[in-house]
CSV table of C-alpha atoms and ligand atoms in Angstrom, one decimal:
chain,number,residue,atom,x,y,z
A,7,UNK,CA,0.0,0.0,0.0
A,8,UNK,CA,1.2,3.3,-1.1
A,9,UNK,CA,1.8,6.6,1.0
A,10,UNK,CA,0.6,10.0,-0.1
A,11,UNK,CA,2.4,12.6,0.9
A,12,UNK,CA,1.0,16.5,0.1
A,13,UNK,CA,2.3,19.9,0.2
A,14,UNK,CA,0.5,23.1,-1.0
A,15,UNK,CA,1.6,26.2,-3.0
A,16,UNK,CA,1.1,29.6,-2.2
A,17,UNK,CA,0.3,33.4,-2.6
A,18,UNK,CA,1.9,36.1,-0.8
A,19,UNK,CA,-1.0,38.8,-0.1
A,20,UNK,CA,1.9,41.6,0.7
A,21,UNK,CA,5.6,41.2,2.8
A,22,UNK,CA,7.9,40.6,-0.5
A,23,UNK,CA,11.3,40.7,0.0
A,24,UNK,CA,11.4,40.8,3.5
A,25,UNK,CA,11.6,37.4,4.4
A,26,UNK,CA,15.8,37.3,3.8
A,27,UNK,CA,16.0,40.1,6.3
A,28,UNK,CA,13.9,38.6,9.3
A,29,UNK,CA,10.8,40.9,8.2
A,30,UNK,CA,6.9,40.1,7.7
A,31,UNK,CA,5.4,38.5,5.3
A,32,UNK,CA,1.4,37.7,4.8
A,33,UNK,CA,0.6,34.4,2.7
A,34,UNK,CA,-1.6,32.0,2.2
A,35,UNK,CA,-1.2,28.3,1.1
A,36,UNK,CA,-3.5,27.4,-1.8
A,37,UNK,CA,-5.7,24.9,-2.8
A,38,UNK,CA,-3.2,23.6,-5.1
A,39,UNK,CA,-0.7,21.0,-4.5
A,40,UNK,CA,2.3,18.6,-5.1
A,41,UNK,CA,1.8,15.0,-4.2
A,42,UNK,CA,4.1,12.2,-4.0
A,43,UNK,CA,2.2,8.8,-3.7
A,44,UNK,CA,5.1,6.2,-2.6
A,45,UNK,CA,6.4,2.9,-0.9
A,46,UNK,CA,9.7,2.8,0.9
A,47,UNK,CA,12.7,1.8,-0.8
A,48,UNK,CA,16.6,1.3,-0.6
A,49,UNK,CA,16.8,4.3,-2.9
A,50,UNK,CA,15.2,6.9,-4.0
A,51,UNK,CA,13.2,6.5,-7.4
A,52,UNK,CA,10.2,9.2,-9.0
A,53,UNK,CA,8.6,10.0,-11.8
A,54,UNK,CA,6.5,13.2,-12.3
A,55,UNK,CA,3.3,13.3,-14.2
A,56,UNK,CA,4.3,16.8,-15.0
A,57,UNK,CA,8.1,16.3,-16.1
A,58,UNK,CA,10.2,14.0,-18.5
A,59,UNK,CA,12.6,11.9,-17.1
A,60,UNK,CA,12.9,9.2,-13.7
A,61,UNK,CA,14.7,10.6,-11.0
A,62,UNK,CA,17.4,8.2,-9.3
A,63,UNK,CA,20.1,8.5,-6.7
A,64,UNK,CA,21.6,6.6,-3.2
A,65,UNK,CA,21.7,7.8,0.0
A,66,UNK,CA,23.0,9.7,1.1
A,67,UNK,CA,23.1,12.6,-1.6
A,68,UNK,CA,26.6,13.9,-2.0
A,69,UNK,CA,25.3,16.8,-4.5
A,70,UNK,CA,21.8,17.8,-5.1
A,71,UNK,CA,22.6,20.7,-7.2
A,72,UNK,CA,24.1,18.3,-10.6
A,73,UNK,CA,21.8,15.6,-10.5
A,74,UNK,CA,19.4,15.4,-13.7
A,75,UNK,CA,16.6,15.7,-14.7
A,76,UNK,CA,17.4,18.9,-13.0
A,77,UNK,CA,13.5,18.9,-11.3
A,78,UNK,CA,15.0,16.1,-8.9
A,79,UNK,CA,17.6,18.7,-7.3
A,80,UNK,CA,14.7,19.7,-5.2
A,81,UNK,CA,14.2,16.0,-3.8
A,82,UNK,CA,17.9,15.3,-3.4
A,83,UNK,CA,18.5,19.2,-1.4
A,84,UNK,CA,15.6,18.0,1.2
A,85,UNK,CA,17.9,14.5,1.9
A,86,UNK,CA,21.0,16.5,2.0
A,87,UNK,CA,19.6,19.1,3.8
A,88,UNK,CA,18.2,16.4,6.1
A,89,UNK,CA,21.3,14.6,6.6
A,90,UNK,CA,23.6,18.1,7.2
A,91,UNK,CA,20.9,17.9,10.4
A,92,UNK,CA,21.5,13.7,10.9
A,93,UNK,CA,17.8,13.3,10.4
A,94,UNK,CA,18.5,10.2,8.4
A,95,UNK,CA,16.3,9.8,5.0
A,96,UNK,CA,14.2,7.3,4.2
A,97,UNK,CA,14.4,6.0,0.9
A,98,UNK,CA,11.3,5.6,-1.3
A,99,UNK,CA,9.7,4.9,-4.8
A,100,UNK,CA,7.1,6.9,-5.9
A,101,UNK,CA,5.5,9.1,-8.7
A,102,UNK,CA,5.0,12.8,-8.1
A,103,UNK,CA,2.3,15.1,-9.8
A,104,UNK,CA,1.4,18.6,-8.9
A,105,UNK,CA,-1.7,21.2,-9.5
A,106,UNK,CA,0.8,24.1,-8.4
A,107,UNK,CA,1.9,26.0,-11.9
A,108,UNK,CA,5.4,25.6,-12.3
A,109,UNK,CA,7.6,28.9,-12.4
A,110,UNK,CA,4.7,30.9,-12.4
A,111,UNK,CA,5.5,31.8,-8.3
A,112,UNK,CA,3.5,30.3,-6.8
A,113,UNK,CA,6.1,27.8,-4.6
A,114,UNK,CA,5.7,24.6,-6.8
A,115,UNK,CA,9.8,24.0,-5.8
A,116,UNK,CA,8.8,24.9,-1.9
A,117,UNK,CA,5.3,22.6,-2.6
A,118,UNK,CA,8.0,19.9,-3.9
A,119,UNK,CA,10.5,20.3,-1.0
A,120,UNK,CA,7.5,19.5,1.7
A,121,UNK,CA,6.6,16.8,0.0
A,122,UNK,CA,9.5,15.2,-0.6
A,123,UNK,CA,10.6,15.6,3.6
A,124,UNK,CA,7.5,14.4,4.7
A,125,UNK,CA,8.2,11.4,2.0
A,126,UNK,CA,11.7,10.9,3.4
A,127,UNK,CA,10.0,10.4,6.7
A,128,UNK,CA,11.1,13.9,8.7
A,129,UNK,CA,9.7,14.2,12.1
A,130,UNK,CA,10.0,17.7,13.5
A,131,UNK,CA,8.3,20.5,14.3
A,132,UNK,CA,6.7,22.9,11.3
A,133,UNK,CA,9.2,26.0,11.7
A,134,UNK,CA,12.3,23.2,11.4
A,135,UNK,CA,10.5,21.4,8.7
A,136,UNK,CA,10.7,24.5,6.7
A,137,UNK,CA,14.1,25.3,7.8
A,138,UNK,CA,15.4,22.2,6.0
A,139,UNK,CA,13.3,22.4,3.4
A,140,UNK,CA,14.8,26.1,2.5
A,141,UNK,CA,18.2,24.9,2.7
A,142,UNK,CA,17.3,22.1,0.1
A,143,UNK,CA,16.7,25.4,-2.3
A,144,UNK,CA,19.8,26.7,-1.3
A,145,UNK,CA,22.0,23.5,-2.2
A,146,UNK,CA,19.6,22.7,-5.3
A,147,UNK,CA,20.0,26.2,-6.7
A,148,UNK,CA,21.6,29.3,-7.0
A,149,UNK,CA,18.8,30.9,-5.2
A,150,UNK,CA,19.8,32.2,-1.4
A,151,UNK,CA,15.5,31.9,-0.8
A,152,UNK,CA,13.8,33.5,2.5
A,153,UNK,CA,11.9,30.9,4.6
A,154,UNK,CA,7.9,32.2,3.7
A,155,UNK,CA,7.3,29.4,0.8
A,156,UNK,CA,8.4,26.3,2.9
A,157,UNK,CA,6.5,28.0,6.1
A,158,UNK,CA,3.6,28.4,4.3
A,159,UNK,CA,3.8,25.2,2.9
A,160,UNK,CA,3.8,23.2,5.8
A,161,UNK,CA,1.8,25.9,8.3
A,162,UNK,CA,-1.0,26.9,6.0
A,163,UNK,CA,-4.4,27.3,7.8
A,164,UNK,CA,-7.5,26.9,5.7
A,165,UNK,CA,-9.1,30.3,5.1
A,166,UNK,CA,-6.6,32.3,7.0
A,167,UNK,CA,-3.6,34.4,5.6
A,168,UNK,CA,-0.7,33.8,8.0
A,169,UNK,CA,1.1,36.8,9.5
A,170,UNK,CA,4.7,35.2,9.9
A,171,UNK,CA,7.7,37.4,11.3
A,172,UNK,CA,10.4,35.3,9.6
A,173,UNK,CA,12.9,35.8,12.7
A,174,UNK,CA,10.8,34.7,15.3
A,175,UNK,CA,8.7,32.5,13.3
A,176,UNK,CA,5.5,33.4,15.0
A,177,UNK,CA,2.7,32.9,13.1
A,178,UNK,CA,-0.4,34.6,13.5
A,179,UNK,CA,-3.8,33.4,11.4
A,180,UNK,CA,-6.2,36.2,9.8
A,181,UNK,CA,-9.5,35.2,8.4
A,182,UNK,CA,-10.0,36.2,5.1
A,183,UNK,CA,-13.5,37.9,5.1
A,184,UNK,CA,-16.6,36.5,3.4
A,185,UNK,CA,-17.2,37.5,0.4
A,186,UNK,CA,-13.7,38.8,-1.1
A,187,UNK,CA,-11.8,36.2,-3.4
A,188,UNK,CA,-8.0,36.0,-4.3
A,189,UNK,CA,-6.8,35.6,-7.5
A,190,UNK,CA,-3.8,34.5,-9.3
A,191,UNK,CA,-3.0,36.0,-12.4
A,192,UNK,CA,-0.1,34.5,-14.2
A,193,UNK,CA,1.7,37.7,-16.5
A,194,UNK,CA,5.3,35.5,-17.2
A,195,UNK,CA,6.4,32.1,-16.9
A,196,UNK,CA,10.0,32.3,-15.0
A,197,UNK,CA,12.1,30.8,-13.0
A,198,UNK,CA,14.6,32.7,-10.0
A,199,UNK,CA,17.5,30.7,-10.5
A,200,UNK,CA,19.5,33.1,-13.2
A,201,UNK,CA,17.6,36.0,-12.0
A,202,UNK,CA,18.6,39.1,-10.1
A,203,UNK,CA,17.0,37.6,-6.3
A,204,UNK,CA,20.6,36.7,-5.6
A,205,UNK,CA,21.7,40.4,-6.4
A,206,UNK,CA,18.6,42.0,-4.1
A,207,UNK,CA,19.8,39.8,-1.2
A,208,UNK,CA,23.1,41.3,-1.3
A,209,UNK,CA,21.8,44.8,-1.6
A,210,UNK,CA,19.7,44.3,1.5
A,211,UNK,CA,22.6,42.6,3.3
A,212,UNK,CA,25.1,45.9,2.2
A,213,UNK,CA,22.2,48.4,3.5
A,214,UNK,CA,22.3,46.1,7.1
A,215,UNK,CA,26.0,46.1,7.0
A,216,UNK,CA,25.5,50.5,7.3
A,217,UNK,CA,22.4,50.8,9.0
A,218,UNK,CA,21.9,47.7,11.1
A,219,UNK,CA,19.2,44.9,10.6
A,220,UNK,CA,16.5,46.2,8.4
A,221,UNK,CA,13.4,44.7,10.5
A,222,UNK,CA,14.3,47.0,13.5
A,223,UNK,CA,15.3,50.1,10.8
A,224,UNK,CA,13.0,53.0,10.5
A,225,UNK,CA,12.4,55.0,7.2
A,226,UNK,CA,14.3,58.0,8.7
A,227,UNK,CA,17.3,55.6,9.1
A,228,UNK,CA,17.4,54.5,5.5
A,229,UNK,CA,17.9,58.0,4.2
A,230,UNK,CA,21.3,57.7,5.8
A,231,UNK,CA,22.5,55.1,3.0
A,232,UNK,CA,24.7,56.9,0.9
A,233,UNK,CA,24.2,54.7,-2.1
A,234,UNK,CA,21.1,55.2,-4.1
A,235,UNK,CA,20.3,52.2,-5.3
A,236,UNK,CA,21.1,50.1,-2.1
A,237,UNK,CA,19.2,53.1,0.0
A,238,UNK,CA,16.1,52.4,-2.3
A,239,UNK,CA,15.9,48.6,-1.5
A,240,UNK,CA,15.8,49.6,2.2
A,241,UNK,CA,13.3,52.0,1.9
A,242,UNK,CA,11.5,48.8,0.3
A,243,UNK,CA,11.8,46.2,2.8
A,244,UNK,CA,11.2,48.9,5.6
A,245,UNK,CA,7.8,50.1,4.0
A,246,UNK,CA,7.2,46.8,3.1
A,247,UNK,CA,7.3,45.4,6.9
A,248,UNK,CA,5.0,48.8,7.9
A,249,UNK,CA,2.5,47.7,5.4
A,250,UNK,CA,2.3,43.9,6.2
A,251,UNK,CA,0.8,45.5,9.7
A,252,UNK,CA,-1.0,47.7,8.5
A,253,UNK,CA,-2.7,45.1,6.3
A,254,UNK,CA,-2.8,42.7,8.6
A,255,UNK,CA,-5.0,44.9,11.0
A,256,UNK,CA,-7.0,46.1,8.1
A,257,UNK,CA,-8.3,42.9,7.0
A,258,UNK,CA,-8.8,41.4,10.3
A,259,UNK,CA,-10.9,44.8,10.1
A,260,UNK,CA,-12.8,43.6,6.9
A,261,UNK,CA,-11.6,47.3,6.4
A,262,UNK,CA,-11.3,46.2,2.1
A,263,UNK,CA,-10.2,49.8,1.1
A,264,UNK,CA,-7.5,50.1,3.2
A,265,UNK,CA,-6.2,46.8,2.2
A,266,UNK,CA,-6.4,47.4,-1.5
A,267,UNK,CA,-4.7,50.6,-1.1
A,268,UNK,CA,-2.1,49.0,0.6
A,269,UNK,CA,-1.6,46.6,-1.8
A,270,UNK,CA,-0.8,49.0,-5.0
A,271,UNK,CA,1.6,51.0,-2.4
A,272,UNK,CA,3.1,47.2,-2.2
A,273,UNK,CA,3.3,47.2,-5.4
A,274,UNK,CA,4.5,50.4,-6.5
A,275,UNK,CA,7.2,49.9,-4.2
A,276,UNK,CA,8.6,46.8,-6.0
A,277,UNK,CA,8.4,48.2,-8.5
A,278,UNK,CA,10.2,51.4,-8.2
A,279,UNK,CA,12.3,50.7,-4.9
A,280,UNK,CA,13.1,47.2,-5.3
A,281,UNK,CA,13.0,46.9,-9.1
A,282,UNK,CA,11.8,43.6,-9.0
A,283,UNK,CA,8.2,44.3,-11.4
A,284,UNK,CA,7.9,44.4,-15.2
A,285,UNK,CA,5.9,46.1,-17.2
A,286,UNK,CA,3.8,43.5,-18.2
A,287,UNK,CA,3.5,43.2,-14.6
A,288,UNK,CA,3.0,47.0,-14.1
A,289,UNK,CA,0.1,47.5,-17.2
A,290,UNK,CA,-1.5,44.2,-15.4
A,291,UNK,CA,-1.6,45.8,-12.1
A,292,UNK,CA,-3.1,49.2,-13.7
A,293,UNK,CA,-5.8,46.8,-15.6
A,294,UNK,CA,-7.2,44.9,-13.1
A,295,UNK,CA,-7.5,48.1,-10.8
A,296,UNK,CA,-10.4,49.2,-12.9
A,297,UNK,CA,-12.4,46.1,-13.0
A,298,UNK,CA,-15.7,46.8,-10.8
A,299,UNK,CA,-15.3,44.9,-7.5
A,300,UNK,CA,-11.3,44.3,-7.5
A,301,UNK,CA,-10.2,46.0,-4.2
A,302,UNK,CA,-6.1,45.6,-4.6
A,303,UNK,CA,-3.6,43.9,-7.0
A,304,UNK,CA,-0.1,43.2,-6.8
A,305,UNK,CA,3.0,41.5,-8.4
A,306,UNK,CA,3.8,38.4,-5.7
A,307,UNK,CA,6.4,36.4,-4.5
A,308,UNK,CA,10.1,36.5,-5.9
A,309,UNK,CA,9.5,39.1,-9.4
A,310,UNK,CA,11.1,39.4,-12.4
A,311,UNK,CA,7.7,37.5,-13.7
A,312,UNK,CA,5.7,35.4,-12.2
A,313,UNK,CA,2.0,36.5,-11.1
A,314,UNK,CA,-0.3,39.1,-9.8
A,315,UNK,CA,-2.6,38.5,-6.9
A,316,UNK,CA,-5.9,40.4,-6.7
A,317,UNK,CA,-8.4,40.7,-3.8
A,318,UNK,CA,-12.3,40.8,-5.6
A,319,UNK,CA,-15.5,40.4,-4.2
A,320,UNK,CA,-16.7,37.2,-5.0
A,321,UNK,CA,-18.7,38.2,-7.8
A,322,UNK,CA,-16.3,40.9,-9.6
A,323,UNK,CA,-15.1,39.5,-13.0
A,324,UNK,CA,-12.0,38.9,-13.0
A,325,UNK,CA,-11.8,35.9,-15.2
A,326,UNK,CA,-13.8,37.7,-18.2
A,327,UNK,CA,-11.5,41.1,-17.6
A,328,UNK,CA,-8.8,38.1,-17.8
A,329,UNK,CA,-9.9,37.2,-21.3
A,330,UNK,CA,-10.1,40.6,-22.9
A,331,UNK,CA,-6.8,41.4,-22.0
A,332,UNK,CA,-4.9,38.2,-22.6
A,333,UNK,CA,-4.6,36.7,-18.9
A,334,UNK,CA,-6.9,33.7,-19.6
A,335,UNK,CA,-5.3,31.5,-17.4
A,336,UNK,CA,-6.6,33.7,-13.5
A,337,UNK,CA,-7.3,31.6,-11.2
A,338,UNK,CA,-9.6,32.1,-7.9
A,339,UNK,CA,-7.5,30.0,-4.8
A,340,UNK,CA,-8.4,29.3,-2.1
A,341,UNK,CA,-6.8,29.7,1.5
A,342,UNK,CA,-5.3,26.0,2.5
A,343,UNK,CA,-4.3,23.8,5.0
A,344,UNK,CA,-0.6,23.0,5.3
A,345,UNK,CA,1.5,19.8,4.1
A,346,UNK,CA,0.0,16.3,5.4
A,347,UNK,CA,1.0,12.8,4.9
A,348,UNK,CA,-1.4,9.9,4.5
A,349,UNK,CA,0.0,6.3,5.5
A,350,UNK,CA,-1.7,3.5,4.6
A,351,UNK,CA,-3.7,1.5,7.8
A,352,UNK,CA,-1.7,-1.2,8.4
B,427,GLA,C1,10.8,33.9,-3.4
B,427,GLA,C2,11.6,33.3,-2.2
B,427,GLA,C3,11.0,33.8,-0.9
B,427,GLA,C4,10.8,35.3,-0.8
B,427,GLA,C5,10.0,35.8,-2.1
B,427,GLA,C6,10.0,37.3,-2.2
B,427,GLA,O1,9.5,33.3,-3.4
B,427,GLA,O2,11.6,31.9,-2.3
B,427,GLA,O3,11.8,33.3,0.2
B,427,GLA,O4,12.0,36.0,-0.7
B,427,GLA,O5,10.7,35.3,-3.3
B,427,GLA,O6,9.1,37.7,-1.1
C-alpha cells in the first residue's frame, strides 16, 4: 500500500522581500498541491506526471545541485539538507504530480520540498520542517530563498492568511472575510535561479551592513544610506514590513479599502524601490484596478515575472477582464491547509 504525501503552494498577499532580512510576510497556502504517492525503498526512485525523465540516486546525496533531470535537485537538497541535520532519510519509490503552476511563483519547488521531507519520513516541528526544506533550495539552486514558501507550505491554515515574522517564526492566522476572493493571475512564466533575487539579497545585506538589521530600521534611518540604489531597496523592505501590519490589521478589520490601497503601495514599491516588477507586470496591475469589485492587486512572490494576486468580491469579473486582455489562465484559490501525509492502515 502506497503513501501520499501533500504539500500546498502559495500566494503572498503583501511582505515581499522581507523574508531574507527577518521581516513580515502575509501568505496563504492554496488549494493547489504537489503529491508524492510512494512505498519505501533502498533508494530513492520518481517520476513526475508533470516532467520527463525518472529521478534516481543513493543515500546519502553527496550533490543535489548536478543531478538530472534537473527537477530532482529539489528532492535530493531536502535528503541532503536532512542529513547536514543527521535526520537520516528514508528511501522511497514513488511518482510525483502537482496542481501548483510551475515557475509561475506560486512555490511549486517549496510545494515539492514539503513533499519530498515528509516522504523521506522527517519528524519535527513545522518552523524546522521549513528550515530544511529552504536549505534544500539553497544547495539545489543558485537561489539564497527566505523561509515564507516552505512556512507556508507546511503551516498553512484553511481560510486564514498567516502573518509570519520570519525571525521569530511566529505565526499569527487572519480570516479572510466572506465574500472577497483571491486571485492569481499568471503575467510571465520564470524561473529565479538566473535571475537578479541573488543580487537583491546582497543589496539588503550591504544596506544592514551600514544601517543595522532592516526589520528594526525606520524609514528615517534608510535616508542615511549613501548609495542610491542600495538606500532604495531599504526603503523597500522597511515600508514593506509597515504595510504587512497595517494590512494585517485592516483585513482582520474587513476594512477592504485600506487593504487594496495598501496593496498598489506594495506594489509600487517593488516596482520602483526594489526593481523587481515588469511592465507587463505593471500594465496588469493598472488593468485589473479598474475592474468593478477588484479591491487591490499586486505582483507576488520573488519578481522578475511570475504572477499578480488580486483581492475581488466574490462576484467581480476577474476571469472575463482576464480574457479581454490576454490573462486567460486567472485563477480564484483558495486559502489551505498546510502539508499532510497519508500512511496507509496497516
Ligand atoms: C521567493 C523566495 C521567498 C521570498 C520571495 C519574495 O518566493 O523563495 O523566500 O524571498 O521570493 O518575497
Amino acid at each position: 500500500m502506497s503513501s501520499v504525501a501533500r504539500a500546498p503552494g502559495r500566494v503572498n498577499l503583501i511582505g515581499d522581500h522581507t523574508d531574507y532580512t527577518g521581516g513580515l510576510v502575509l501568505p496563504m497556502a492554496i488549494d493547489r498541491e504537489t503529491t508524492i504517492t510512494f512505498t519505501a525503498s533502498p533508494h530513492v526512485e520518481l517520476t513526475s506526471r508533470d516532467f520527463d525523465g525518472h529521478v534516481r540516486f543513493d543515500l546519502p546525496i553527496a550533490s543535489a545541485s548536478t543531478l538530472q533531470p534537473s527537477w530532482g535537485r529539489y528532492v535530493a537538497g531536502v535528503a541532503a539538507a536532512m542529513s547536514e541535520r543527521s535526520m537520516a532519510p528514508i528511501g522511497f519509490s514513488g511518482t510525483v504530480a502537482t496542481t501548483v503552476p510551475i515557475g509561475g511563483g506560486l512555490s511549486s519547488s517549496a510545494a515539492l520540498e514539503v513533499a519530498a521531507a515528509l516522504a523521506f519520513g522527517i519528524e519535527a516541528d513545522l518552523a524546522t520542517i521549513a528550515a530544511v526544506c529552504r536549505r534544500a533550495e539553497h544547495l539545489a539552486t543558485s537561489v539564497p530563498c527566505g523561509i515564507m514558501d516552505q512556512l507556508t507550505s507546511t503551516a498553512g491554515v484553511k481560510d486564514h492568511a498567516l502573518l509570519i515574522d520570519c525571525h521569530s517564526l511566529d505565526i499569527t492566522p487572519i480570516r479572510i472575510p466572506d465574500g472577497v476572493s483571491v486571485w492569481v493571475v499568471p503575467v510571465s512564466a520564470r524561473t529565479l535561479d538566473g535571475s537578479e533575487y541573488p543580487m537583491r539579497v546582497a543589496q539588503c545585506a550591504a544596506a544592514e551592513r551600514e544601517i543595522g538589521p532592516l526589520r528594526s530600521a525606520d524609514l528615517a534611518g534608510t535616508n542615511n544610506i549613501v548609495d542610491r540604489v542600495i538606500r532604495a531597496r531599504a526603503r523597500h523592505v522597511v515600508s514593506e514590513n509597515l504595510r504587512v501590519r497595517a494590512f494585517a490589521a485592516a483585513l482582520a478589520a474587513n476594512d477592504l479599502h485600506d487593504v487594496g490601497k495598501i496593496m498598489y503601495e506594495g506594489h509600487h514599491s517593488l516596482s520602483r524601490d526594489f526593481e523587481t516588477s515588469t511592465p507587463a507586470m505593471d500594465a496588469a496591475v493598472e488593468h485589473f484596478a479598474r475592474i468593478p469589485g477588484v479591491h487591490g492587486a499586486r505582483m507576488t512572490g520573488g519578481g522578475f515575472g511570475g504572477c499578480l494576486v488580486i483581492l475581488a468580491d466574490d462576484d467581480a469579473p476577474i476571469a472575463a477582464g482576464a480574457d479581454s486582455d490576454g490573462h486567460s489562465d486567472a485563477m480564484r484559490v483558495r486559502a489551505a491547509d498546510g502539508a499532510s501525509l497519508d500512511t496507509p492502515l496497516s
